[in-house]
Amino acid sequence: AFEDTATGTPLSAIAEAFEELSALVSSSGSFDDLRLKPFCDACSLVSILFGCLGIAFKFAEMEYVSKVRDLTEASKRYATLNSILDFDVKNDSVRTPGSLSRNLRRVRQGLDLIRVIFQNFPSSDECSLKEAASTAYAKVCAPYHTWPVRTAVSAGMCALPTREQLLLRLNETDKSAGKEMRRYINASLPVIEYIDKLYISRNISLDW
Ligand code: 1PZ
């Protein structure tokens, strides 16, 4: 894993990290046991992507990074994702702004957003990255975001790089990016579903 991070591209490092996580959640018997630290380490890698998007999504980066940082900090006290939920259920703070269960829900939405953007990643420069990203955002995140945030995001979409520029910044070709994106799409889904189950199994709805 370390060598891949040192010599590979940012996308390959992200794909690798999520493949490792997905192996953990898929192996039988480990349902209760996804540990917070490796989860946060994988989530931290994602912030590399923000650097390729330009200044318009600086606020999104700060939002995302601070939530991952809180979770990383908490990993010294809570070993697993399950234990975070247990704590917040007991304290009736699952949906309280800034709580760990709420931050986990937000980070999960970010991971899903990337997954859907990758799924819809335009196959040529004729279809725009802006459209693919806007459609994914409208589906995955917008329903849960406030009006000012949605407005800032739609303004930011106009400042996104072109597909070609993004590939250059990521040090990928069409072909290599497609491969790494597919790896992330496949590996992130079980992790996202695992997180959803943490809430659903406690009768917590996911409409927020
Ligand atoms: C590769 C093409 C990339 C297209 C990028 C599209 C980026 C859309 C970014 C959406 C940002 C929304 C930022 C602000 C969200 C806040 O409303 C919530 C507040 O949560 P609260 O404090 O109320 O509990 N914050 C979040 O949801 C946490 C951060 C989410 C950022 C996810 C983006 C991940 C994807 C970026 C791809 C590089």
mmCIF file of C-alpha atoms and ligand atoms in Angstrom:
data_model
loop_
_atom_site.group_PDB
_atom_site.id
_atom_site.type_symbol
_atom_site.label_atom_id
_atom_site.label_comp_id
_atom_site.label_asym_id
_atom_site.label_seq_id
_atom_site.Cartn_x
_atom_site.Cartn_y
_atom_site.Cartn_z
ATOM 1 C CA ALA A 1 0.000 0.000 0.000
ATOM 2 C CA PHE A 2 2.785 2.388 0.902
ATOM 3 C CA GLU A 3 4.619 1.837 -2.383
ATOM 4 C CA ASP A 4 1.448 2.434 -4.325
ATOM 5 C CA THR A 5 0.982 5.748 -2.536
ATOM 6 C CA ALA A 6 4.571 6.761 -3.135
ATOM 7 C CA THR A 7 4.793 5.885 -6.818
ATOM 8 C CA GLY A 8 1.202 5.740 -8.053
ATOM 9 C CA THR A 9 -1.262 8.466 -8.877
ATOM 10 C CA PRO A 10 -3.653 10.057 -6.370
ATOM 11 C CA LEU A 11 -6.539 8.091 -7.902
ATOM 12 C CA SER A 12 -4.708 4.785 -7.577
ATOM 13 C CA ALA A 13 -3.932 5.524 -3.934
ATOM 14 C CA ILE A 14 -7.619 6.260 -3.251
ATOM 15 C CA ALA A 15 -8.740 3.129 -5.107
ATOM 16 C CA GLU A 16 -6.235 1.000 -3.217
ATOM 17 C CA ALA A 17 -7.304 2.369 0.175
ATOM 18 C CA PHE A 18 -10.989 1.694 -0.502
ATOM 19 C CA GLU A 19 -10.265 -1.790 -1.806
ATOM 20 C CA GLU A 20 -8.571 -2.524 1.502
ATOM 21 C CA LEU A 21 -11.565 -1.156 3.443
ATOM 22 C CA SER A 22 -14.055 -3.025 1.336
ATOM 23 C CA ALA A 23 -12.161 -6.257 1.938
ATOM 24 C CA LEU A 24 -12.561 -5.580 5.667
ATOM 25 C CA VAL A 25 -16.315 -5.003 5.515
ATOM 26 C CA SER A 26 -16.921 -7.898 3.134
ATOM 27 C CA SER A 27 -15.083 -10.541 5.115
ATOM 28 C CA SER A 28 -17.570 -12.559 7.092
ATOM 29 C CA GLY A 29 -17.829 -12.014 10.792
ATOM 30 C CA SER A 30 -16.315 -8.557 10.760
ATOM 31 C CA PHE A 31 -19.588 -6.641 10.530
ATOM 32 C CA ASP A 32 -19.196 -5.072 13.954
ATOM 33 C CA ASP A 33 -15.582 -4.347 13.531
ATOM 34 C CA LEU A 34 -14.705 -1.742 10.923
ATOM 35 C CA ARG A 35 -12.165 0.324 12.797
ATOM 36 C CA LEU A 36 -12.349 4.088 12.706
ATOM 37 C CA LYS A 37 -8.662 4.770 12.073
ATOM 38 C CA PRO A 38 -8.236 2.943 8.729
ATOM 39 C CA PHE A 39 -11.575 4.370 7.613
ATOM 40 C CA CYS A 40 -10.386 7.920 8.373
ATOM 41 C CA ASP A 41 -7.039 7.285 6.673
ATOM 42 C CA ALA A 42 -8.819 6.281 3.467
ATOM 43 C CA CYS A 43 -11.168 9.274 3.719
ATOM 44 C CA SER A 44 -8.214 11.640 4.152
ATOM 45 C CA LEU A 45 -6.774 10.557 0.813
ATOM 46 C CA VAL A 46 -9.883 11.874 -0.921
ATOM 47 C CA SER A 47 -8.960 15.450 -0.053
ATOM 48 C CA ILE A 48 -6.237 15.279 -2.733
ATOM 49 C CA LEU A 49 -9.036 15.576 -5.278
ATOM 50 C CA PHE A 50 -10.113 18.975 -4.018
ATOM 51 C CA GLY A 51 -6.715 20.369 -4.926
ATOM 52 C CA CYS A 52 -7.464 19.559 -8.566
ATOM 53 C CA LEU A 53 -10.742 21.464 -8.592
ATOM 54 C CA GLY A 54 -9.447 24.979 -8.034
ATOM 55 C CA ILE A 55 -10.404 27.646 -5.549
ATOM 56 C CA ALA A 56 -14.180 27.399 -6.034
ATOM 57 C CA PHE A 57 -14.483 24.312 -3.842
ATOM 58 C CA LYS A 58 -12.125 25.505 -1.124
ATOM 59 C CA PHE A 59 -15.098 25.802 1.258
ATOM 60 C CA ALA A 60 -16.155 22.241 0.487
ATOM 61 C CA GLU A 61 -12.625 21.033 1.131
ATOM 62 C CA MET A 62 -12.511 22.783 4.506
ATOM 63 C CA GLU A 63 -15.897 21.302 5.439
ATOM 64 C CA TYR A 64 -14.866 17.804 4.437
ATOM 65 C CA VAL A 65 -11.377 17.944 5.939
ATOM 66 C CA SER A 66 -12.608 19.263 9.295
ATOM 67 C CA LYS A 67 -15.158 16.479 9.586
ATOM 68 C CA VAL A 68 -12.595 13.806 8.736
ATOM 69 C CA ARG A 69 -10.190 15.424 11.206
ATOM 70 C CA ASP A 70 -12.787 15.276 14.014
ATOM 71 C CA LEU A 71 -13.355 11.601 13.262
ATOM 72 C CA THR A 72 -9.608 10.917 13.175
ATOM 73 C CA GLU A 73 -9.201 12.667 16.508
ATOM 74 C CA ALA A 74 -12.070 10.561 17.900
ATOM 75 C CA SER A 75 -10.388 7.353 16.748
ATOM 76 C CA LYS A 76 -8.141 7.645 19.796
ATOM 77 C CA ARG A 77 -11.235 7.187 21.990
ATOM 78 C CA TYR A 78 -13.548 5.121 19.785
ATOM 79 C CA ALA A 79 -12.104 2.053 18.135
ATOM 80 C CA THR A 80 -14.897 1.339 15.659
ATOM 81 C CA LEU A 81 -17.590 3.068 13.616
ATOM 82 C CA ASN A 82 -20.135 1.118 15.644
ATOM 83 C CA SER A 83 -18.920 2.629 18.906
ATOM 84 C CA ILE A 84 -19.502 6.164 17.581
ATOM 85 C CA LEU A 85 -23.117 5.334 16.821
ATOM 86 C CA ASP A 86 -23.547 3.661 20.199
ATOM 87 C CA PHE A 87 -22.275 6.757 21.958
ATOM 88 C CA ASP A 88 -24.501 9.187 20.056
ATOM 89 C CA VAL A 89 -27.590 6.996 20.364
ATOM 90 C CA LYS A 90 -27.094 6.893 24.114
ATOM 91 C CA ASN A 91 -26.677 10.678 24.229
ATOM 92 C CA ASP A 92 -29.447 11.389 21.755
ATOM 93 C CA SER A 93 -26.922 13.293 19.602
ATOM 94 C CA VAL A 94 -26.936 11.294 16.346
ATOM 95 C CA ARG A 95 -28.175 14.264 14.332
ATOM 96 C CA THR A 96 -26.727 17.034 16.512
ATOM 97 C CA PRO A 97 -24.526 19.381 14.448
ATOM 98 C CA GLY A 98 -20.878 18.500 14.958
ATOM 99 C CA SER A 99 -21.570 15.083 16.511
ATOM 100 C CA LEU A 100 -19.441 12.189 15.294
ATOM 101 C CA SER A 101 -22.435 10.270 13.932
ATOM 102 C CA ARG A 102 -23.491 13.344 11.984
ATOM 103 C CA ASN A 103 -19.963 13.928 10.677
ATOM 104 C CA LEU A 104 -19.804 10.276 9.628
ATOM 105 C CA ARG A 105 -23.076 10.671 7.743
ATOM 106 C CA ARG A 106 -21.693 13.771 5.934
ATOM 107 C CA VAL A 107 -18.413 12.072 5.041
ATOM 108 C CA ARG A 108 -20.382 9.090 3.726
ATOM 109 C CA GLN A 109 -22.363 11.475 1.512
ATOM 110 C CA GLY A 110 -19.078 12.863 0.158
ATOM 111 C CA LEU A 111 -17.825 9.355 -0.661
ATOM 112 C CA ASP A 112 -21.080 8.567 -2.437
ATOM 113 C CA LEU A 113 -20.933 11.828 -4.379
ATOM 114 C CA ILE A 114 -17.510 10.939 -5.726
ATOM 115 C CA ARG A 115 -18.731 7.455 -6.594
ATOM 116 C CA VAL A 116 -21.629 8.811 -8.658
ATOM 117 C CA ILE A 117 -19.439 11.457 -10.328
ATOM 118 C CA PHE A 118 -16.995 8.718 -11.333
ATOM 119 C CA GLN A 119 -19.867 6.577 -12.578
ATOM 120 C CA ASN A 120 -21.097 9.441 -14.757
ATOM 121 C CA PHE A 121 -17.611 10.608 -15.675
ATOM 122 C CA PRO A 122 -17.881 11.986 -19.201
ATOM 123 C CA SER A 123 -16.281 9.811 -21.843
ATOM 124 C CA SER A 124 -15.163 12.735 -23.971
ATOM 125 C CA ASP A 125 -14.723 16.484 -23.641
ATOM 126 C CA GLU A 126 -17.964 17.035 -25.508
ATOM 127 C CA CYS A 127 -19.967 16.038 -22.466
ATOM 128 C CA SER A 128 -18.973 18.316 -19.651
ATOM 129 C CA LEU A 129 -17.637 17.477 -16.226
ATOM 130 C CA LYS A 130 -19.860 20.262 -14.943
ATOM 131 C CA GLU A 131 -22.975 18.407 -16.070
ATOM 132 C CA ALA A 132 -21.852 15.089 -14.637
ATOM 133 C CA ALA A 133 -20.916 16.684 -11.317
ATOM 134 C CA SER A 134 -24.101 18.776 -11.126
ATOM 135 C CA THR A 135 -26.324 15.766 -11.792
ATOM 136 C CA ALA A 136 -24.515 13.695 -9.163
ATOM 137 C CA TYR A 137 -24.679 16.519 -6.615
ATOM 138 C CA ALA A 138 -28.397 17.064 -7.241
ATOM 139 C CA LYS A 139 -29.053 13.396 -6.568
ATOM 140 C CA VAL A 140 -26.688 12.581 -3.706
ATOM 141 C CA CYS A 141 -26.161 15.727 -1.637
ATOM 142 C CA ALA A 142 -28.420 18.628 -2.605
ATOM 143 C CA PRO A 143 -31.533 17.202 -0.866
ATOM 144 C CA TYR A 144 -29.666 17.428 2.459
ATOM 145 C CA HIS A 145 -27.907 20.759 1.983
ATOM 146 C CA THR A 146 -29.150 24.236 2.839
ATOM 147 C CA TRP A 147 -30.011 26.754 0.170
ATOM 148 C CA PRO A 148 -26.829 28.876 0.639
ATOM 149 C CA VAL A 149 -24.666 25.756 0.286
ATOM 150 C CA ARG A 150 -26.529 24.590 -2.832
ATOM 151 C CA THR A 151 -26.088 28.059 -4.330
ATOM 152 C CA ALA A 152 -22.361 28.099 -3.609
ATOM 153 C CA VAL A 153 -21.993 24.631 -5.126
ATOM 154 C CA SER A 154 -23.813 25.567 -8.322
ATOM 155 C CA ALA A 155 -21.610 28.674 -8.652
ATOM 156 C CA GLY A 156 -18.551 26.498 -8.081
ATOM 157 C CA MET A 157 -19.624 24.073 -10.809
ATOM 158 C CA CYS A 158 -19.094 26.816 -13.401
ATOM 159 C CA ALA A 159 -15.471 27.095 -12.319
ATOM 160 C CA LEU A 160 -14.699 23.367 -12.538
ATOM 161 C CA PRO A 161 -11.771 22.417 -14.762
ATOM 162 C CA THR A 162 -12.530 20.647 -18.028
ATOM 163 C CA ARG A 163 -12.366 16.895 -18.050
ATOM 164 C CA GLU A 164 -9.050 17.113 -19.919
ATOM 165 C CA GLN A 165 -7.522 19.530 -17.370
ATOM 166 C CA LEU A 166 -8.654 17.354 -14.499
ATOM 167 C CA LEU A 167 -7.038 14.239 -16.000
ATOM 168 C CA LEU A 168 -3.782 16.151 -16.477
ATOM 169 C CA ARG A 169 -3.798 17.391 -12.886
ATOM 170 C CA LEU A 170 -4.483 13.848 -11.673
ATOM 171 C CA ASN A 171 -1.632 12.568 -13.818
ATOM 172 C CA GLU A 172 -3.984 10.121 -15.560
ATOM 173 C CA THR A 173 -4.841 9.186 -19.128
ATOM 174 C CA ASP A 174 -8.375 8.391 -20.295
ATOM 175 C CA LYS A 175 -7.687 4.744 -19.911
ATOM 176 C CA SER A 176 -5.890 4.793 -16.565
ATOM 177 C CA ALA A 177 -8.471 7.144 -15.023
ATOM 178 C CA GLY A 178 -11.295 4.882 -16.176
ATOM 179 C CA LYS A 179 -9.627 1.921 -14.540
ATOM 180 C CA GLU A 180 -8.946 3.672 -11.216
ATOM 181 C CA MET A 181 -12.450 5.149 -11.127
ATOM 182 C CA ARG A 182 -13.985 1.703 -11.647
ATOM 183 C CA ARG A 183 -11.871 0.356 -8.796
ATOM 184 C CA TYR A 184 -13.173 3.124 -6.520
ATOM 185 C CA ILE A 185 -16.786 2.655 -7.678
ATOM 186 C CA ASN A 186 -16.671 -1.053 -6.859
ATOM 187 C CA ALA A 187 -14.770 -0.736 -3.599
ATOM 188 C CA SER A 188 -16.616 2.246 -2.110
ATOM 189 C CA LEU A 189 -20.120 0.815 -2.491
ATOM 190 C CA PRO A 190 -19.776 -1.922 0.177
ATOM 191 C CA VAL A 191 -18.239 0.644 2.531
ATOM 192 C CA ILE A 192 -21.102 3.098 1.930
ATOM 193 C CA GLU A 193 -23.656 0.326 2.431
ATOM 194 C CA TYR A 194 -21.892 -0.743 5.596
ATOM 195 C CA ILE A 195 -22.171 2.791 6.988
ATOM 196 C CA ASP A 196 -25.858 2.989 6.066
ATOM 197 C CA LYS A 197 -26.498 -0.269 7.917
ATOM 198 C CA LEU A 198 -25.011 1.203 11.100
ATOM 199 C CA TYR A 199 -27.879 3.713 11.113
ATOM 200 C CA ILE A 200 -30.645 1.518 9.701
ATOM 201 C CA SER A 201 -29.949 -1.275 12.190
ATOM 202 C CA ARG A 202 -30.594 1.269 14.963
ATOM 203 C CA ASN A 203 -33.804 2.481 13.347
ATOM 204 C CA ILE A 204 -32.257 5.799 12.371
ATOM 205 C CA SER A 205 -33.654 7.130 9.107
ATOM 206 C CA LEU A 206 -31.322 8.347 6.379
ATOM 207 C CA ASP A 207 -33.326 11.349 5.185
ATOM 208 C CA TRP A 208 -30.908 13.979 6.524
HETATM 209 C C1 1PZ B 1 -14.350 15.400 -9.866
HETATM 210 C C2 1PZ B 1 -15.448 16.404 -10.024
HETATM 211 C C3 1PZ B 1 -15.732 17.074 -8.771
HETATM 212 C C4 1PZ B 1 -16.993 17.813 -8.636
HETATM 213 C C5 1PZ B 1 -17.059 18.390 -7.295
HETATM 214 C C6 1PZ B 1 -18.384 18.633 -6.707
HETATM 215 C C7 1PZ B 1 -18.200 19.113 -5.315
HETATM 216 C C8 1PZ B 1 -19.464 19.337 -4.566
HETATM 217 C C9 1PZ B 1 -19.157 19.743 -3.190
HETATM 218 C C10 1PZ B 1 -20.293 19.826 -2.237
HETATM 219 C C11 1PZ B 1 -19.875 20.612 -1.077
HETATM 220 C C12 1PZ B 1 -20.848 20.852 0.017
HETATM 221 C C13 1PZ B 1 -20.148 21.571 1.115
HETATM 222 C C14 1PZ B 1 -20.902 21.900 2.315
HETATM 223 C C15 1PZ B 1 -21.689 21.044 2.949
HETATM 224 C C16 1PZ B 1 -22.312 21.368 4.264
HETATM 225 O O1 1PZ B 1 -23.611 21.820 4.126
HETATM 226 C C17 1PZ B 1 -22.317 20.149 5.133
HETATM 227 C C18 1PZ B 1 -22.693 20.629 6.515
HETATM 228 O O2 1PZ B 1 -22.850 19.573 7.369
HETATM 229 P P1 1PZ B 1 -23.305 19.864 8.882
HETATM 230 O O3 1PZ B 1 -22.212 20.649 9.553
HETATM 231 O O4 1PZ B 1 -24.607 20.596 8.835
HETATM 232 O O5 1PZ B 1 -23.477 18.512 9.502
HETATM 233 N N1 1PZ B 1 -21.006 19.527 5.139
HETATM 234 C C19 1PZ B 1 -20.762 18.373 4.551
HETATM 235 O O6 1PZ B 1 -21.635 17.738 4.007
HETATM 236 C C20 1PZ B 1 -19.365 17.843 4.661
HETATM 237 C C21 1PZ B 1 -18.538 17.969 3.449
HETATM 238 C C22 1PZ B 1 -19.070 17.381 2.166
HETATM 239 C C23 1PZ B 1 -18.142 17.535 1.024
HETATM 240 C C24 1PZ B 1 -18.256 16.414 0.085
HETATM 241 C C25 1PZ B 1 -17.538 16.590 -1.154
HETATM 242 C C26 1PZ B 1 -16.777 15.445 -1.559
HETATM 243 C C27 1PZ B 1 -16.529 15.353 -3.019
HETATM 244 C C28 1PZ B 1 -15.551 16.212 -3.604
HETATM 245 C C29 1PZ B 1 -14.868 15.716 -4.799
HETATM 246 C C30 1PZ B 1 -13.517 16.221 -4.838
#
